[in-house]
Coordinates of C-alpha atoms in Angstrom, one line a residue:
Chain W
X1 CA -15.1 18.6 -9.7
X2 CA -12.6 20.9 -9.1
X3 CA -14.0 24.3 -7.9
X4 CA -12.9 27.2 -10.5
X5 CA -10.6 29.6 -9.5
X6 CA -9.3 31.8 -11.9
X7 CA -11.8 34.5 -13.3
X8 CA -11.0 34.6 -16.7
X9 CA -8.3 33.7 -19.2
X10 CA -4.9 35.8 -18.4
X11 CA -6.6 37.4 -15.6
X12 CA -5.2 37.3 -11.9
X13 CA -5.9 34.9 -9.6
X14 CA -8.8 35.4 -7.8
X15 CA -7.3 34.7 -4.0
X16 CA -11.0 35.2 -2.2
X17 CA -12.4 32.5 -4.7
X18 CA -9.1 30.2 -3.5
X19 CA -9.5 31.2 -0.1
X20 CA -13.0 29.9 0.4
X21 CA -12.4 26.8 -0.9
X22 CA -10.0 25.9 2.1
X23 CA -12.4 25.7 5.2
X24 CA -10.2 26.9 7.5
X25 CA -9.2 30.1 6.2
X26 CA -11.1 33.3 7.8
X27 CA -12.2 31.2 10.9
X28 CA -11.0 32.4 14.4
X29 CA -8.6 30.2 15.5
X30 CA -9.4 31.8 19.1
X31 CA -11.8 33.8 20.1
X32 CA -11.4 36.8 18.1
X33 CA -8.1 35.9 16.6
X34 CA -8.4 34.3 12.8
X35 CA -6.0 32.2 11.2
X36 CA -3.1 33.7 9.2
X37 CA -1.6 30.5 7.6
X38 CA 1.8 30.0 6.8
X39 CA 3.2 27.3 7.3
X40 CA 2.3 25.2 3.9
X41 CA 5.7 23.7 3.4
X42 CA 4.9 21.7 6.7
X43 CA 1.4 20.6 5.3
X44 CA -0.7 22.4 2.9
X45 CA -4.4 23.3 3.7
X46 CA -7.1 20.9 2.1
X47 CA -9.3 22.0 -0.4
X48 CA -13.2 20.9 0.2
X49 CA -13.2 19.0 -2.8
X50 CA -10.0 16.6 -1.1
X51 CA -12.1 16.5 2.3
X52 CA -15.0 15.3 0.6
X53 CA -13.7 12.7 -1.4
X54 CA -12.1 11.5 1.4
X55 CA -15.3 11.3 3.7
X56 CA -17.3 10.0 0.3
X57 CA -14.6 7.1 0.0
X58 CA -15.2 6.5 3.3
X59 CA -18.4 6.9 4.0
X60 CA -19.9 5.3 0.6
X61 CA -17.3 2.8 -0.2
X62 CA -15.5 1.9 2.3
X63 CA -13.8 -1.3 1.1
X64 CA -10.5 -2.9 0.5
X65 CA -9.3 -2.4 -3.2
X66 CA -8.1 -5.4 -5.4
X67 CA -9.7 -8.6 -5.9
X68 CA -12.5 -8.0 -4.4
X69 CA -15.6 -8.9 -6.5
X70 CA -18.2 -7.1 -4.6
X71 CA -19.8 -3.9 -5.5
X72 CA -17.6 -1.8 -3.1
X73 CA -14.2 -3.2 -4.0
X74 CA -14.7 -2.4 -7.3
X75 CA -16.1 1.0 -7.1
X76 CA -12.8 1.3 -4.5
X77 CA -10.5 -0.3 -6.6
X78 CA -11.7 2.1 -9.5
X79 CA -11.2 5.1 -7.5
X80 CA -7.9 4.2 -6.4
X81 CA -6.4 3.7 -9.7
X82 CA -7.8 6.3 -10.8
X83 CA -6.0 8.4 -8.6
X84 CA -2.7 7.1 -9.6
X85 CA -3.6 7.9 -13.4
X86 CA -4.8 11.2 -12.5
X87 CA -0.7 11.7 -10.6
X88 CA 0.3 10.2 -14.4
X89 CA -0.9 12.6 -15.8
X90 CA -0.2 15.5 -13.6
X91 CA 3.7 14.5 -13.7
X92 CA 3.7 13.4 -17.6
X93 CA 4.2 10.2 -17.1
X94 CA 2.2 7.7 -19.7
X95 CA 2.4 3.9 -17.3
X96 CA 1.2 5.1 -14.0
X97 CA 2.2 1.6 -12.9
X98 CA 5.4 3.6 -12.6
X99 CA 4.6 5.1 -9.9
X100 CA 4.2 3.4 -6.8
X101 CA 1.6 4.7 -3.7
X102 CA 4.0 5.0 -0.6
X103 CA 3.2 6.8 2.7
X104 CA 5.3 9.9 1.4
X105 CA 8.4 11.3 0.3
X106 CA 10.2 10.1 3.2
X107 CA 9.4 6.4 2.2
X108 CA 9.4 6.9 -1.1
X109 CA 12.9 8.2 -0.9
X110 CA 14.4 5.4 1.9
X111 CA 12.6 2.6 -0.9
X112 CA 14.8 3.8 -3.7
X113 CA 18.0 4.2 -1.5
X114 CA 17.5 0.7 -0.4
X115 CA 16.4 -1.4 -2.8
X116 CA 18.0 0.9 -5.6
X117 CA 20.9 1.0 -3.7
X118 CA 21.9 -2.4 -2.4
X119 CA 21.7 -3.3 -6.3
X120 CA 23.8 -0.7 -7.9
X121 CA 26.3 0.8 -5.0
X122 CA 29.7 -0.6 -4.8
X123 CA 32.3 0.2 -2.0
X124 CA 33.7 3.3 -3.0
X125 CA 30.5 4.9 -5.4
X126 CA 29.5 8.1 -4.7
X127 CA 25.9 9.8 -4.1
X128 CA 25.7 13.5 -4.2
X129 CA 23.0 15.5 -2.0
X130 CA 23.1 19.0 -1.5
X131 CA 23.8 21.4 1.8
X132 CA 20.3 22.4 1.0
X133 CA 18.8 18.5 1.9
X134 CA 15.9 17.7 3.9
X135 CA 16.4 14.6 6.7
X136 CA 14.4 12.7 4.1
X137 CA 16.7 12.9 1.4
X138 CA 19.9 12.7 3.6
X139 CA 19.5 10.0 6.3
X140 CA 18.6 6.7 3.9
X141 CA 21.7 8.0 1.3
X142 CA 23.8 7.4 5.4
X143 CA 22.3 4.3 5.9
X144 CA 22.7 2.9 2.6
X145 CA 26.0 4.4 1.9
X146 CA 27.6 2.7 5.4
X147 CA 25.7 -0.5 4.5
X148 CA 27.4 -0.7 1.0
X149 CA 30.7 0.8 2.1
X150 CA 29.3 3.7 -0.5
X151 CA 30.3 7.7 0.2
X152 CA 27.8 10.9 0.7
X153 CA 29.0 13.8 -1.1
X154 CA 27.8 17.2 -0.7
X155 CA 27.0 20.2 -2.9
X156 CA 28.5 23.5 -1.0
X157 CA 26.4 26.1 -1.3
X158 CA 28.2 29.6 -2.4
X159 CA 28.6 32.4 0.0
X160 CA 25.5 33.1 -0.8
X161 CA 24.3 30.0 -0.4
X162 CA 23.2 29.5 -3.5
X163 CA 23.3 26.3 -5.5
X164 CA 27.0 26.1 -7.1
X165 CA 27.2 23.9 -10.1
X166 CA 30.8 24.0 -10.5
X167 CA 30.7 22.7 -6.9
X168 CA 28.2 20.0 -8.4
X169 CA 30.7 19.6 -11.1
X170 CA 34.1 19.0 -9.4
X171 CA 32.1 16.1 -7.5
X172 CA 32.5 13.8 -10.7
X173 CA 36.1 14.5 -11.4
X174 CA 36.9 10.5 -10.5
X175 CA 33.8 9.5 -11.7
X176 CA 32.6 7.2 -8.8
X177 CA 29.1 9.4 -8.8
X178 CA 26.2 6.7 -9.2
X179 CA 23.2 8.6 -7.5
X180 CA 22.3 12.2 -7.7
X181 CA 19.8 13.2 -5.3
X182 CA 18.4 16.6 -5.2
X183 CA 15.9 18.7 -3.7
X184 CA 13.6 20.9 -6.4
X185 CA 13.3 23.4 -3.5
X186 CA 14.9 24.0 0.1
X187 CA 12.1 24.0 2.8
X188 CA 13.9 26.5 4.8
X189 CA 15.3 28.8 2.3
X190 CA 12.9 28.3 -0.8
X191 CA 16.2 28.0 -3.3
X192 CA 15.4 25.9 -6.4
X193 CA 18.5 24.2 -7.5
X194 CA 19.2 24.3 -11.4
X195 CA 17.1 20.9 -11.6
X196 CA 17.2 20.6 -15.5
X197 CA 21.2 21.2 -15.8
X198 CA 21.3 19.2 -12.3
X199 CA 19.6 16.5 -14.5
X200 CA 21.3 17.1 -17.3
X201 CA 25.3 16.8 -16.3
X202 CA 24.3 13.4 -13.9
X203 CA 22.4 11.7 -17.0
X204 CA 25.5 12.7 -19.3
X205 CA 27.6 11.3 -16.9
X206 CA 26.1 8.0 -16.2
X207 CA 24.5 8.9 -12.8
X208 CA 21.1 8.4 -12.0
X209 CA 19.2 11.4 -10.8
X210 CA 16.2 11.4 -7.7
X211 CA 14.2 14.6 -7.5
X212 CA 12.8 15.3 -3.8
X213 CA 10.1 17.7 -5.2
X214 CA 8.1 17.7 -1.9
X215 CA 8.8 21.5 -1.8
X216 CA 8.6 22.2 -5.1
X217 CA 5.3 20.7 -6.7
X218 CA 2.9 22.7 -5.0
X219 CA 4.4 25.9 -6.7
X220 CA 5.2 24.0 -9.8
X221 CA 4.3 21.4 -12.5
X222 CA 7.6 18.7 -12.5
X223 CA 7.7 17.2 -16.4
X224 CA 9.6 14.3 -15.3
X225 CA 9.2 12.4 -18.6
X226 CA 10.1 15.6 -20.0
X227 CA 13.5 16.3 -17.4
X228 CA 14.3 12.5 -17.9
X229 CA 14.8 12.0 -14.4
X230 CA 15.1 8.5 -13.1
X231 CA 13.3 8.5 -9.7
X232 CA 11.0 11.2 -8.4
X233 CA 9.3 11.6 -4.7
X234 CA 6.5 13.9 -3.5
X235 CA 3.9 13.7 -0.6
X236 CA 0.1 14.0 -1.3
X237 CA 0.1 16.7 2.2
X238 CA 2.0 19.1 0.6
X239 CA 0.1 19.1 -2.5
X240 CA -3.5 20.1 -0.7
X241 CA -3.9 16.3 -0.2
X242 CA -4.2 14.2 2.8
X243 CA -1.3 12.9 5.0
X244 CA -0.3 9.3 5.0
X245 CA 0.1 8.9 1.3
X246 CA 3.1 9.6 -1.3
X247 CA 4.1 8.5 -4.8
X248 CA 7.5 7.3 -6.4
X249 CA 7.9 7.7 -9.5
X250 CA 10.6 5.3 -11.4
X251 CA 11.9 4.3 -14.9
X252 CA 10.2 1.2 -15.8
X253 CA 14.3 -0.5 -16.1
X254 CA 15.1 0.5 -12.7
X255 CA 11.4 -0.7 -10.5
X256 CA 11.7 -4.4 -12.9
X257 CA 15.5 -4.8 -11.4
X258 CA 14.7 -3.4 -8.2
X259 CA 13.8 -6.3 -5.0
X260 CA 11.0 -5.0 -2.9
X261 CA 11.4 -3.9 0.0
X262 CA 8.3 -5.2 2.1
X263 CA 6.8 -8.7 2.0
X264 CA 3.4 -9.6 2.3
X265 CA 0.2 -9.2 0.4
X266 CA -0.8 -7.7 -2.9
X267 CA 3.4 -7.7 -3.9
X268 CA 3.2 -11.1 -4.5
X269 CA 1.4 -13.2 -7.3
X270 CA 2.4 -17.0 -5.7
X271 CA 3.3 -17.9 -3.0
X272 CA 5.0 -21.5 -1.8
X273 CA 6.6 -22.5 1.3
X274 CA 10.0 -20.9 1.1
X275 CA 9.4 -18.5 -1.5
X276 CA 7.2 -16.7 -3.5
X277 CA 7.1 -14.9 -7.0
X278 CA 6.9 -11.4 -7.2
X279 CA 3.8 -9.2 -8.2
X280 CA 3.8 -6.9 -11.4
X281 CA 4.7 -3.0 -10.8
X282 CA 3.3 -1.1 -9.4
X283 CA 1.8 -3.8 -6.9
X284 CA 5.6 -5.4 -6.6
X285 CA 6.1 -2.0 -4.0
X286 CA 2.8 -2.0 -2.5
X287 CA 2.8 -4.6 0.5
X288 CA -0.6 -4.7 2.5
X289 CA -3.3 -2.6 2.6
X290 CA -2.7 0.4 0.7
X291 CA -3.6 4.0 1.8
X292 CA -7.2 3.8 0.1
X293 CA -9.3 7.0 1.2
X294 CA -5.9 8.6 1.5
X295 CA -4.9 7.7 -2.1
X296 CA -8.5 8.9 -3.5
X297 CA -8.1 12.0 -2.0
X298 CA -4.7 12.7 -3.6
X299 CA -6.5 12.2 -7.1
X300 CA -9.0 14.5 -5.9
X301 CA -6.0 17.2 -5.1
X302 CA -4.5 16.5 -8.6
X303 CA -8.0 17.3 -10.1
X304 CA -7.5 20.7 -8.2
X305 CA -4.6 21.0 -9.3
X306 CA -5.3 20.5 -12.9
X307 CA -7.9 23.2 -12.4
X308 CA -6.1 26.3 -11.9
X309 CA -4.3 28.8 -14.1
X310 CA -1.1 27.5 -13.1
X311 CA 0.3 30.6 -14.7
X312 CA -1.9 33.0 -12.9
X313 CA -0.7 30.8 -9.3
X314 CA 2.9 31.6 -10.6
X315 CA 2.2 35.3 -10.5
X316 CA 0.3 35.3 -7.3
X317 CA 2.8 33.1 -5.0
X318 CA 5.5 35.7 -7.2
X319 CA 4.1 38.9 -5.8
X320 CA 3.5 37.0 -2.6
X321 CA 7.4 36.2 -2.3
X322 CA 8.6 39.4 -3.2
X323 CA 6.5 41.6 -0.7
X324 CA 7.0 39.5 1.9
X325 CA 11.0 40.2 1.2
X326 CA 10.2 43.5 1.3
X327 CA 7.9 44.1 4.2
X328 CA 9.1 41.4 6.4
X329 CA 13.2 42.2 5.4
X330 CA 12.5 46.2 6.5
X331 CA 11.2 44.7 9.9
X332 CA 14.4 45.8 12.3
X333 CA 16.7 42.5 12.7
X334 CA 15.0 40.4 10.4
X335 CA 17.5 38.4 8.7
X336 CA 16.7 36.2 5.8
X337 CA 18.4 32.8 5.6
X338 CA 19.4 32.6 1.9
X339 CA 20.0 35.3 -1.2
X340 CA 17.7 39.0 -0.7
X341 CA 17.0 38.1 -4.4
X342 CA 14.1 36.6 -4.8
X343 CA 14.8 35.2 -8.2
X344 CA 15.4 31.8 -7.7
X345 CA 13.3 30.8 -5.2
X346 CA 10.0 29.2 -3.7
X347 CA 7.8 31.2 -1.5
X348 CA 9.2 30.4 1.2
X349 CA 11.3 32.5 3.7
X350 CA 13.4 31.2 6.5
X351 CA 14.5 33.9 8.9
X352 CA 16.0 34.9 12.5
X353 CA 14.9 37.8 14.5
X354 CA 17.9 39.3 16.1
X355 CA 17.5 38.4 19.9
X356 CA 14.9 36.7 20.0
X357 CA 14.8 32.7 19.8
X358 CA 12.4 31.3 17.0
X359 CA 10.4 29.2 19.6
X360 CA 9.6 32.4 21.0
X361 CA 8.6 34.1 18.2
X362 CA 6.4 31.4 16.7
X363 CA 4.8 31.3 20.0
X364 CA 4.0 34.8 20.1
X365 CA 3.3 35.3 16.9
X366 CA 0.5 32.1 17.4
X367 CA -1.2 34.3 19.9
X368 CA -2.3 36.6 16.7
X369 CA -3.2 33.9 15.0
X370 CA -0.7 33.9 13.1
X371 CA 1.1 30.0 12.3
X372 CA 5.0 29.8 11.4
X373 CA 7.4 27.3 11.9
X374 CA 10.0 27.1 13.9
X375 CA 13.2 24.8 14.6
X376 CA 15.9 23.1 12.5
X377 CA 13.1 22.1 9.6
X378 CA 15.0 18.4 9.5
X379 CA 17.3 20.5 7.7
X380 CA 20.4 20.5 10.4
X381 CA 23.4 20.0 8.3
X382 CA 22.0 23.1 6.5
X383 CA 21.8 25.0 9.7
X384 CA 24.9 24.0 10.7
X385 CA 26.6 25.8 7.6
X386 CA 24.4 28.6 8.6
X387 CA 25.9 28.3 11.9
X388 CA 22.3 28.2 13.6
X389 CA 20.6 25.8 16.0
X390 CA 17.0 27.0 14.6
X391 CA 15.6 29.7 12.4
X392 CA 11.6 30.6 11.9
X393 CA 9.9 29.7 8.6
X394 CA 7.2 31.5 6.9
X395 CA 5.6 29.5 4.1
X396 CA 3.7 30.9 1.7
X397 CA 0.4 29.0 -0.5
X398 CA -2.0 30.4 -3.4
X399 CA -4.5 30.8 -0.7
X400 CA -1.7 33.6 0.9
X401 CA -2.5 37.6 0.9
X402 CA -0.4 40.2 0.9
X403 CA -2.3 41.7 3.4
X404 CA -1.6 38.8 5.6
X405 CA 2.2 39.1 5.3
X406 CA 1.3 42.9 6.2
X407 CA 0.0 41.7 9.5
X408 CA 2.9 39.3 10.3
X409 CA 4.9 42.1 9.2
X410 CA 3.6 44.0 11.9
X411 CA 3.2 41.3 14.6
X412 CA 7.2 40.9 14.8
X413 CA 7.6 44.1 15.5
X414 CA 5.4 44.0 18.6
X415 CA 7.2 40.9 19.5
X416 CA 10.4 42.9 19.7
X417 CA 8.6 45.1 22.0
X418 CA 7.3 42.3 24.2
X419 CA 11.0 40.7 24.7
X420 CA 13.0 43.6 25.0
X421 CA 15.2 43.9 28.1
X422 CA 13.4 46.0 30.7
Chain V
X1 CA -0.2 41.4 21.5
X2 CA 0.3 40.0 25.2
X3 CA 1.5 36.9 26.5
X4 CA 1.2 35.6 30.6
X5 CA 4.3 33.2 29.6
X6 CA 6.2 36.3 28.7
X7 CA 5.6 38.5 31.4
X8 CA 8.1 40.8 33.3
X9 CA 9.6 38.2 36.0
X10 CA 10.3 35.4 33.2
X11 CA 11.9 37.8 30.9
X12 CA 13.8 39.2 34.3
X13 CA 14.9 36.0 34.6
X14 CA 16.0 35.2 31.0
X15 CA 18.0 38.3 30.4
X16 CA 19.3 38.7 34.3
X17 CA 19.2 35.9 36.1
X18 CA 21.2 35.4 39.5
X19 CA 21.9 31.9 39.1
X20 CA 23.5 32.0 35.7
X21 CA 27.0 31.1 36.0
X22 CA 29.6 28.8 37.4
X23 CA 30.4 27.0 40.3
X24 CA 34.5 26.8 41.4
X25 CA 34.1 23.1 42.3
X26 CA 30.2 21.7 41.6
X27 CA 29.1 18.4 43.1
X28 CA 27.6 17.9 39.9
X29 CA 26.9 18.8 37.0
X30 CA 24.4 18.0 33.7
X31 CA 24.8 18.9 30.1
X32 CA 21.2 18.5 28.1
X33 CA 20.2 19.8 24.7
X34 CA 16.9 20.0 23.2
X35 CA 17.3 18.4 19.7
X36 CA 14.4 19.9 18.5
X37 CA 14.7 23.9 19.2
X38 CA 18.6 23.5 19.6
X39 CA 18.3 24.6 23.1
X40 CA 21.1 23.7 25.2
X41 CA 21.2 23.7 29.2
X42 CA 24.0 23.0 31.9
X43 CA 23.6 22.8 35.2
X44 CA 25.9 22.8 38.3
X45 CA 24.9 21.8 41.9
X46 CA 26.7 21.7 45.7
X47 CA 25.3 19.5 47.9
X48 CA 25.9 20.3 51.8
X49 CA 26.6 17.5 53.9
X50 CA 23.2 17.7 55.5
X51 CA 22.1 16.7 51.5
X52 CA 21.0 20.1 50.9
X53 CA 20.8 22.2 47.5
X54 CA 23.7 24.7 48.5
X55 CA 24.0 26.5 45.4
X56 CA 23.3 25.7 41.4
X57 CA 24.0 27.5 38.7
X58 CA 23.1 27.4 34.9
X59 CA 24.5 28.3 31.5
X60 CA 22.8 27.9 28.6
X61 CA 21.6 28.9 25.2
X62 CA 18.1 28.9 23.8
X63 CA 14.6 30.1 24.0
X64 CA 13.0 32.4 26.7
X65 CA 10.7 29.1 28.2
X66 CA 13.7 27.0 28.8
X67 CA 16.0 29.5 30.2
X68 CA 13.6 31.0 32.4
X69 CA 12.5 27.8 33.7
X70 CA 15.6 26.8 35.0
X71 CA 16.4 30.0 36.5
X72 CA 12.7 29.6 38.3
X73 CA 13.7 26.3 39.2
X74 CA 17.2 27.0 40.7
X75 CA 15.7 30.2 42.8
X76 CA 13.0 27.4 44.0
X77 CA 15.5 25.0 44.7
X78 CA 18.3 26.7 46.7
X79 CA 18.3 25.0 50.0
X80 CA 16.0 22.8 49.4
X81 CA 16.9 18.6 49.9
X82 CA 18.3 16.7 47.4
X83 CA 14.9 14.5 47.9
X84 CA 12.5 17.1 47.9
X85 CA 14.5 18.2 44.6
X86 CA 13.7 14.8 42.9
X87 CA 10.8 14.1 44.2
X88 CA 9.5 17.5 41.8
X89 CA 7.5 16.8 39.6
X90 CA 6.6 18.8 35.9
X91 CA 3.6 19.3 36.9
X92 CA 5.6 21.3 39.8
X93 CA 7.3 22.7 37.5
X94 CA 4.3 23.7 35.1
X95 CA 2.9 25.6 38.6
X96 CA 6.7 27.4 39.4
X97 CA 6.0 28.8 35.9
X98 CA 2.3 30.3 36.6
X99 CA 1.1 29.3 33.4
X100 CA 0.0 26.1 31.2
X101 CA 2.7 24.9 28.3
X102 CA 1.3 23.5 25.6
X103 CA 2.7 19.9 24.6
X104 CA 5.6 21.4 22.2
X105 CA 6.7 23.9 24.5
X106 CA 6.8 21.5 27.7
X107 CA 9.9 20.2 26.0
X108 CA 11.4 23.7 26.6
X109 CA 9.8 23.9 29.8
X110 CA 11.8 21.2 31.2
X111 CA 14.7 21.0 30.2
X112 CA 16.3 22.4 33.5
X113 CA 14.4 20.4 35.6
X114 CA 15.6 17.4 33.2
X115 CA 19.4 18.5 33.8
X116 CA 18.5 18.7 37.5
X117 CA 16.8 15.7 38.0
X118 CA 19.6 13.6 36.2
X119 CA 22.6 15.7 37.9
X120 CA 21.0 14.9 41.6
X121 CA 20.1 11.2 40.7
X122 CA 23.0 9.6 41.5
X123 CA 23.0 11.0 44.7
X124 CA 19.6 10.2 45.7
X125 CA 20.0 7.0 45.1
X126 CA 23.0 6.9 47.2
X127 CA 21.0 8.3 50.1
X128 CA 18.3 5.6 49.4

């Protein structure tokens, strides 16, 4: 179901093919004023096929999943697994009950942190994040780290803020590291650690290894029966899929010795007065009522997914990363946070316009239709080092044109106009 | 590209306001910050024995909208009584600014009249 998008074997991708498929690409946001989108590391755009298995789910079968014998249970119940064998397969993963349906990354991440973490941590264990960390892959390594008398270490980035494994390395010189949690991409600079090595040294040295790849797995494939990791998180948004819906992935070892973290329905399979046996996975994880249309149309952005030339999208968001360092970094005072290389790195570019504050600028820039983001991108450790209160963020999609970073381009350089000191 | 928000008196009052600065010995004083944007406003009041706004004064660092406003507000302000001060509303302040905020940029918006409001409380209430 899938709409095609690629014209031909080793061709290009054909972006005006992509572009229609996303409904709210070439509309006027105002009168007169169309939509220049970028800000898909916030939340991607949603493909029609994702909209309308949404509205089908809920429109045609609109019932609770799981024991329910009717008709519509089943044909729910049906769709919803599917979905989480369609993210198996996507991620290379051959037990989708593996992976467990959370609200996103940011839950997906605190579950593992928790439950994960008031098993294995000790007083005096260490968990390494990165400078580079979202919120969600910081604050639940705090909590759990004060609650288990645990310590957060951090990854410096080099000068050029890069990622520096000997940093990474000098970490485990006492070997108290238990946890390696990592970003696969920055959302504000677009840097993709060295995941594999990243993977790699932790597993050698008895740590266990998280990949946050809400960044990275619009932009690319994660093999992470292939990488060996241990615990993986994305969010369905960010993947052309709705909000309110994520996936965990675990080893099998660590989910059967992990306690769940919410009681109630479906994690259960008895329950007595004063206790109750738990569920098998992935159900152990899934209290209540799950995310239903939500999960459905996740599977249907997989099935999207799955359709594209993932090499062709590789070249596209490529050429999309490099102009836009070279239009947007000849724009006077535009400074990009991060390495000029583009080598490296997502399509994503987080900048400052001398003298101007980035509220400003995404305001303005808004008025030409033109969508950025702008603030600390629950990134503010990272813009600390930077020595920043905020930057502006362009994000960058297949859907993206060149043409459109042309016209942002040329929209902040009017905006230096429009502030300048009269 | 044009923008009412950004027109000549705002900006006049981001880059050169009269009010930014220090007072020698304020009556009080207010440090807020805008968590979001990383804007970050302090304002210092006198209050005249008749409970008067003598002078206030800001410093600050952050976007045009939150600057500006509290400029606006202190040139609105100045002489004014601690009462009618707190008895301002955002809406007030929405109208001192000549143009609607949306809901992400009201945060910006008042910020001064947040560091205001909480820097005079104390002495409305003692007037109460």
């Amino acid at each position: 179901m899938a709409d095609a998008v690629v014209s031909g074997v080793g061709a290009g991708l054909d972006v005006e093919r992509v572009r229609a498929d996303f409904p709210p690409l070439g509309e006027e946001v105002r009168p007169g004023v169309s939509l220049r989108y970028f800000d898909s590391a916030a939340t991607a755009l949603k493909p029609r096929s994702v909209i309308e298995a949404v509205r089908e789910c809920m429109a045609e079968y609109p019932a609770n999943v799981h024991r329910g014998l009717h008709v519509l249970s089943e044909r729910a119940t049906e769709a919803f697994e599917g979905a989480r064998m369609k993210v198996a397969a996507y991620l290379g993963v051959d037990d989708p009950a593996q992976l467990i349906f959370t609200r996103g990354t940011t839950e997906a991440i605190n579950l593992v942190a928790r439950s994960w973490g008031k098993l294995s941590l000790r007083p005096g264990d260490a968990i390494v994040v990165s400078e580079l960390e979202h919120h969600a892959n910081l604050v639940p390594w705090q909590m759990i780290a004060r609650e288990t008398g645990a310590e957060l270490r951090y990854v410096e980035l080099t000068e050029e803020l890069e990622y520096d494994l000997d940093a990474f390395d000098r970490l485990f010189d006492d070997g108290r590291v238990r946890m390696v949690a990592t970003t696969g991409m920055s959302n504000v600079t677009g840097i993709r650690p060295p995941i594999e090595e990243i993977v790699r040294r932790s597993r050698e040295r008895g740590a266990r290894v998280l990949i946050d790849a809400a960044q990275s797995l619009a932009h690319e494939r994660l093999d992470v029966a292939g990488l060996g990791v241990d615990f993986a998180a994305f969010s369905a948004h960010k993947v052309f899929g709705p909000t309110g819906v994520g996936v965990l992935y675990g080893r099998r070892e660590h989910l059967e010795a992990m306690e769940p973290v919410l009681g109630g329905g479906n994690m259960v399979l008895r329950v007595e007065r004063h206790r109750a046996v738990w569920n098998e996975l992935p159900d152990k994880f899934e209290a209540g009522t799950p995310p239903i249309a939500e999960a459905i149309g996740l599977g249907a952005a997989v099935d999207y997914l799955e359709g594209l030339d993932h090499q062709a999208v590789a070249r596209h968001e490529r050429a999309l990363i490099e102009h836009a360092h070279q239009v947007l970094g000849a724009v006077e005072g535009f400074r990009i946070l991060g390495p000029r290389s583009t080598a490296g790195k997502g399509p994503i570019v987080g900048f400052t316009l001398d003298g101007t504050h980035p509220h400003d600028l995404s305001h303005l820039l808004d008025r030409s239709g033109v969508a950025i983001r702008a603030g600390h991108h629950c990134a503010m450790p990272l813009h600390a080092r930077l020595g920043i209160p905020a930057s502006a963020r362009a994000s960058f999609a297949l859907y993206n044109t060149t043409e459109e970073i042309d016209h942002l381009a040329g929209a902040l350089g009017s905006i230096k106009g429009l502030l300048r000191r009269r | 590209m044009d923008d009412p928000l950004y027109r000549e008196e705002i900006l006049d009052h981001y880059y050169s306001s009269p009010y930014r600065g220090r007072i020698e010995r304020p009556d009080c004083v207010c440090d807020l910050e805008n968590p979001f944007c990383g804007d970050q406003i302090h304002v210092e009041l006198t209050v005249g024995d008749d409970d008067r706004i003598k002078e206030i004064r800001f410093d600050g660092k952050g976007c045009v909208i939150s600057q500006a406003s509290t400029s606006v507000l202190a040139e609105h302000l100045e002489g004014a009584s601690v009462e009618e001060a707190l008895k301002l509303g955002p809406a007030d302040v929405v109208k001192l600014l000549g143009m609607p905020l949306t809901p992400t940029r009201m945060k910006c918006g008042l910020l001064g009249w947040k560091a205001i409001q909480q820097a005079l409380k104390p002495r409305g209430a003692a007037t109460v």
